[in-house]
Short mmCIF file of C-alpha atoms and ligand atoms in Angstrom, two decimals:
data_model
loop_
_atom_site.label_atom_id
_atom_site.label_comp_id
_atom_site.label_asym_id
_atom_site.label_seq_id
_atom_site.Cartn_x
_atom_site.Cartn_y
_atom_site.Cartn_z
CA MET K 1 -15.31 8.68 -8.75
CA ARG K 2 -12.10 7.22 -7.21
CA ARG K 3 -9.19 6.86 -9.58
CA LYS K 4 -7.65 3.47 -9.35
CA LEU K 5 -4.03 3.28 -8.04
CA ILE K 6 -1.60 0.45 -8.81
CA ALA K 7 1.45 0.58 -6.50
CA GLY K 8 4.36 -1.71 -6.81
CA ASN K 9 6.17 -2.77 -3.67
CA TRP K 10 9.62 -3.87 -4.71
CA LYS K 11 10.46 -4.95 -1.12
CA MET K 12 14.19 -5.63 -0.61
CA ASN K 13 14.92 -6.32 -4.33
CA GLY K 14 16.72 -4.41 -7.00
CA SER K 15 20.12 -2.96 -7.96
CA LEU K 16 21.07 0.21 -9.82
CA VAL K 17 21.31 -1.63 -13.14
CA ALA K 18 18.16 -3.75 -12.67
CA ASN K 19 16.13 -0.79 -11.55
CA GLN K 20 17.07 1.19 -14.56
CA ASP K 21 15.90 -1.66 -16.87
CA LEU K 22 12.68 -2.19 -14.94
CA ILE K 23 11.70 1.52 -14.73
CA GLY K 24 12.59 1.94 -18.43
CA ALA K 25 10.42 -0.98 -19.45
CA VAL K 26 7.44 0.06 -17.25
CA GLY K 27 7.63 3.66 -18.50
CA ALA K 28 7.91 2.62 -22.10
CA GLY K 29 4.93 0.25 -21.88
CA LEU K 30 2.57 2.45 -19.90
CA PRO K 31 -0.92 2.49 -21.55
CA VAL K 32 -1.97 5.90 -22.71
CA ALA K 33 -5.08 6.21 -20.43
CA HIS K 34 -3.63 4.73 -17.39
CA CYS K 35 -4.61 4.75 -13.71
CA ALA K 36 -2.44 6.32 -10.98
CA VAL K 37 0.76 4.26 -10.82
CA ALA K 38 3.54 4.30 -8.09
CA LEU K 39 6.68 2.37 -7.42
CA CYS K 40 7.67 1.84 -3.77
CA VAL K 41 11.38 1.30 -3.95
CA PRO K 42 14.03 0.54 -1.31
CA SER K 43 15.26 3.78 0.28
CA PRO K 44 18.77 3.73 -1.27
CA TYR K 45 17.16 3.86 -4.67
CA LEU K 46 14.80 6.84 -4.08
CA ALA K 47 17.12 9.34 -5.82
CA GLN K 48 17.53 6.94 -8.75
CA ALA K 49 13.77 6.38 -8.98
CA GLN K 50 13.09 10.12 -8.61
CA ALA K 51 15.38 10.92 -11.53
CA LEU K 52 14.19 8.12 -13.77
CA LEU K 53 10.53 8.59 -13.13
CA ALA K 54 10.53 12.42 -13.57
CA GLY K 55 7.90 13.33 -16.21
CA SER K 56 6.76 9.69 -16.54
CA GLY K 57 3.39 10.09 -14.74
CA ILE K 58 4.55 7.39 -12.30
CA ASP K 59 4.96 8.45 -8.64
CA VAL K 60 7.78 7.49 -6.29
CA GLY K 61 6.91 5.66 -3.16
CA ALA K 62 8.71 4.50 -0.05
CA GLN K 63 8.17 1.26 1.86
CA ASP K 64 8.23 2.57 5.39
CA LEU K 65 9.06 5.67 7.40
CA SER K 66 9.82 6.54 11.06
CA CYS K 67 7.08 7.29 13.55
CA HIS K 68 9.38 9.98 14.95
CA GLU K 69 9.98 13.41 13.43
CA SER K 70 13.82 13.57 13.84
CA GLY K 71 16.62 12.89 16.26
CA ALA K 72 18.47 9.99 17.87
CA PHE K 73 16.83 7.10 15.99
CA THR K 74 19.72 5.35 14.24
CA GLY K 75 18.74 3.73 11.02
CA GLU K 76 15.34 5.43 10.81
CA ILE K 77 14.20 7.58 7.82
CA SER K 78 11.88 10.47 8.49
CA ALA K 79 8.87 11.58 6.44
CA ALA K 80 10.60 14.96 5.81
CA MET K 81 13.62 13.15 4.35
CA LEU K 82 11.43 11.09 2.05
CA ARG K 83 9.64 14.20 0.90
CA GLU K 84 13.01 15.68 -0.20
CA PHE K 85 13.21 12.79 -2.70
CA GLY K 86 9.78 13.55 -4.24
CA VAL K 87 8.15 10.74 -2.40
CA ARG K 88 4.33 10.82 -2.92
CA TYR K 89 3.29 7.61 -1.11
CA ALA K 90 4.69 5.55 1.74
CA ILE K 91 3.61 2.10 2.71
CA VAL K 92 3.01 1.85 6.45
CA GLY K 93 2.12 -1.16 8.51
CA HIS K 94 2.98 -3.80 5.87
CA SER K 95 2.48 -7.21 7.46
CA GLU K 96 6.16 -7.98 7.06
CA ARG K 97 6.92 -5.01 9.31
CA ARG K 98 4.13 -5.90 11.71
CA GLN K 99 5.41 -9.52 11.85
CA PHE K 100 9.21 -9.14 11.70
CA HIS K 101 9.67 -5.74 13.33
CA ARG K 102 6.83 -6.10 15.84
CA GLU K 103 5.13 -2.85 14.74
CA SER K 104 1.95 -2.27 16.71
CA ASP K 105 -1.32 -0.79 15.53
CA ALA K 106 -0.50 2.46 17.44
CA GLU K 107 2.91 2.74 15.83
CA VAL K 108 1.47 2.18 12.36
CA ALA K 109 -1.12 4.90 13.06
CA GLN K 110 1.63 7.27 14.14
CA LYS K 111 3.61 6.57 11.00
CA ALA K 112 0.50 7.44 8.97
CA GLN K 113 0.28 10.66 10.85
CA ARG K 114 3.95 11.56 10.18
CA ALA K 115 3.44 10.86 6.52
CA LEU K 116 0.34 13.00 6.29
CA ALA K 117 2.05 15.86 8.15
CA ALA K 118 4.89 15.75 5.60
CA GLY K 119 2.43 15.78 2.60
CA ILE K 120 3.01 12.13 1.85
CA THR K 121 0.02 9.82 1.29
CA PRO K 122 0.40 6.79 3.57
CA ILE K 123 -0.68 3.49 2.08
CA VAL K 124 -1.88 1.82 5.32
CA CYS K 125 -1.79 -1.92 5.23
CA ILE K 126 -4.05 -4.12 7.30
CA GLY K 127 -5.00 -7.76 7.08
CA GLU K 128 -5.53 -11.00 8.90
CA THR K 129 -3.41 -14.06 9.22
CA LEU K 130 -4.52 -17.46 8.10
CA ALA K 131 -5.12 -18.50 11.78
CA GLU K 132 -7.23 -15.41 12.37
CA ARG K 133 -9.31 -16.04 9.20
CA GLU K 134 -9.80 -19.73 10.13
CA ALA K 135 -10.90 -18.56 13.63
CA GLY K 136 -13.57 -16.30 12.10
CA GLN K 137 -11.72 -13.18 13.24
CA THR K 138 -11.11 -11.43 9.90
CA GLU K 139 -13.53 -8.56 10.44
CA ALA K 140 -12.54 -7.98 14.05
CA VAL K 141 -8.86 -7.92 13.16
CA VAL K 142 -9.04 -5.52 10.23
CA LYS K 143 -11.47 -3.28 12.06
CA ARG K 144 -9.17 -3.10 15.02
CA GLN K 145 -6.15 -2.22 12.84
CA LEU K 146 -8.13 0.42 11.01
CA ALA K 147 -9.73 1.83 14.23
CA ALA K 148 -6.16 2.73 15.46
CA VAL K 149 -5.41 4.70 12.35
CA ILE K 150 -8.78 6.54 12.50
CA HIS K 151 -8.30 7.32 16.25
CA THR K 152 -4.88 8.89 15.72
CA ASN K 153 -5.58 10.69 12.43
CA GLY K 154 -9.15 12.03 13.04
CA HIS K 155 -10.61 13.96 10.13
CA CYS K 156 -7.34 13.52 8.13
CA ILE K 157 -8.36 9.83 7.61
CA SER K 158 -9.90 10.91 4.29
CA GLU K 159 -6.33 11.58 3.03
CA ILE K 160 -4.98 8.00 3.40
CA VAL K 161 -4.98 5.08 1.05
CA LEU K 162 -5.89 1.81 2.70
CA ALA K 163 -4.61 -1.57 1.52
CA TYR K 164 -6.37 -4.77 2.55
CA GLU K 165 -3.65 -7.39 2.36
CA PRO K 166 -4.65 -10.78 3.88
CA VAL K 167 -1.35 -12.02 5.30
CA TRP K 168 -1.95 -15.53 3.99
CA ALA K 169 -2.12 -14.19 0.41
CA ILE K 170 1.15 -12.24 0.43
CA GLY K 171 3.93 -13.79 -1.64
CA THR K 172 2.20 -17.18 -1.42
CA GLY K 173 0.41 -17.37 -4.76
CA LYS K 174 -2.88 -17.73 -2.83
CA THR K 175 -5.22 -14.88 -3.69
CA ALA K 176 -8.35 -13.91 -1.94
CA SER K 177 -11.31 -14.54 -4.29
CA PRO K 178 -12.77 -11.32 -5.64
CA GLN K 179 -15.86 -12.00 -3.40
CA GLN K 180 -13.75 -12.58 -0.29
CA ALA K 181 -11.85 -9.35 -0.91
CA GLN K 182 -14.95 -7.31 -1.81
CA GLN K 183 -16.64 -8.51 1.43
CA VAL K 184 -13.79 -7.21 3.62
CA HIS K 185 -13.49 -4.02 1.52
CA ALA K 186 -17.16 -3.25 2.06
CA VAL K 187 -16.74 -3.69 5.74
CA LEU K 188 -13.76 -1.25 5.73
CA ARG K 189 -15.78 1.18 3.54
CA SER K 190 -18.55 1.37 6.11
CA GLN K 191 -16.04 1.73 8.99
CA LEU K 192 -14.52 4.65 7.10
CA ALA K 193 -17.98 6.18 6.35
CA ALA K 194 -18.73 6.18 10.05
CA ALA K 195 -15.55 8.13 10.70
CA SER K 196 -15.44 10.61 7.87
CA GLU K 197 -17.99 12.32 5.60
CA HIS K 198 -15.41 12.09 2.83
CA ALA K 199 -14.95 8.32 3.11
CA ASP K 200 -16.07 7.77 -0.43
CA ARG K 201 -12.82 9.39 -1.70
CA ILE K 202 -10.56 6.93 0.17
CA GLY K 203 -8.97 4.40 -2.11
CA ILE K 204 -8.98 0.85 -0.71
CA LEU K 205 -6.41 -1.31 -2.49
CA TYR K 206 -6.20 -5.06 -2.49
CA GLY K 207 -2.83 -6.72 -2.06
CA GLY K 208 -1.81 -10.39 -1.97
CA SER K 209 -0.65 -12.35 -5.03
CA MET K 210 -2.40 -10.03 -7.46
CA ASN K 211 -1.11 -10.91 -10.96
CA ALA K 212 -1.76 -10.43 -14.59
CA VAL K 213 -4.35 -13.19 -14.63
CA ASN K 214 -6.54 -12.44 -11.54
CA ALA K 215 -6.19 -8.54 -11.61
CA ALA K 216 -9.22 -7.77 -13.78
CA ASN K 217 -11.62 -9.78 -11.64
CA LEU K 218 -10.33 -8.26 -8.38
CA LEU K 219 -10.23 -4.80 -9.82
CA GLY K 220 -13.83 -5.21 -11.11
CA GLN K 221 -15.22 -5.27 -7.53
CA PRO K 222 -17.06 -2.09 -6.52
CA ASP K 223 -14.93 -1.42 -3.42
CA ILE K 224 -11.54 -2.47 -4.76
CA ASP K 225 -9.79 0.70 -5.96
CA GLY K 226 -6.50 -0.63 -7.02
CA GLY K 227 -3.75 -2.96 -5.98
CA LEU K 228 -0.59 -3.16 -3.96
CA ILE K 229 1.66 -5.46 -5.92
CA GLY K 230 4.64 -7.30 -4.62
CA GLY K 231 6.17 -10.05 -6.76
CA ALA K 232 4.40 -9.06 -9.96
CA SER K 233 5.81 -5.50 -9.79
CA LEU K 234 9.31 -6.86 -10.39
CA LYS K 235 8.41 -8.04 -13.89
CA ALA K 236 7.55 -5.21 -16.31
CA ALA K 237 5.15 -7.30 -18.42
CA ASP K 238 3.20 -8.49 -15.43
CA PHE K 239 3.00 -5.07 -13.80
CA LEU K 240 1.92 -3.49 -17.05
CA ALA K 241 -0.76 -6.11 -17.48
CA ILE K 242 -2.17 -5.24 -14.02
CA ILE K 243 -2.07 -1.50 -14.93
CA SER K 244 -3.98 -2.24 -18.16
CA ALA K 245 -6.58 -4.22 -16.17
CA ALA K 246 -7.07 -1.14 -13.96
CA ALA K 247 -7.00 1.56 -16.60
C1 LIG L 1 2.95 -7.02 -0.90
O1 LIG L 1 4.14 -7.21 -0.51
O2 LIG L 1 2.38 -6.02 -0.49
C2 LIG L 1 2.27 -8.00 -1.75
C3 LIG L 1 1.02 -7.86 -1.99
O3 LIG L 1 3.09 -8.99 -2.21
P1 LIG L 1 2.65 -10.09 -3.36
O4 LIG L 1 1.97 -9.37 -4.45
O5 LIG L 1 3.99 -10.66 -3.77
O6 LIG L 1 1.78 -11.02 -2.64
#
């Protein structure tokens, strides 16, 4: 059985003082029998998160990594560097990076490969825009995005975590209904099954305005194995409520 994962994506938020308070409150309120939990923090705070989360049962995550191994790539951060800070997960292909940094399916697939080679589990984000959904292209879009990751990563695909994040639901307060999300997750599950005999161990998270109120219904779906949480991960009480709904 797949263990649920709740991963917080702080995006470009935080400060040394605020992080200490937030991590302290999340650690203090963690339910005894909890699911896997990770916090994907901005890179400058990795050392702080590593120190504060040591022994807490909460893993450290990054929000991106370079598709290159090392060298003349100013501003980039390699998978090996992240690993030195105890990073267990790295988000790749978040829609904000696909949209604002023009990341292609191929680049996202390479990032997943770099992460896996360094012993980091990539949380690979895929999802359709509102225009694509309204044009009836949801399945085609997510299948194309996932196909690139399968193509590049071959049998290692069973080591990734996938996150279905409809772009129209991210940070908007509009959540996919549990049925809408489950429908896409089931499509993704069969695509993974066709690519790997170990597909049933791949966690597929839902992300997009998941909160303390809607988490239980979403997480109750058979193919929803956790959540990638943006806004609600910045408030300890909300994040803890989602963890409780998953535990
Ligand atoms: C995200 O950034 O991955 C996300 C799901 O954000 P939010 O929960 O704020 O919609």
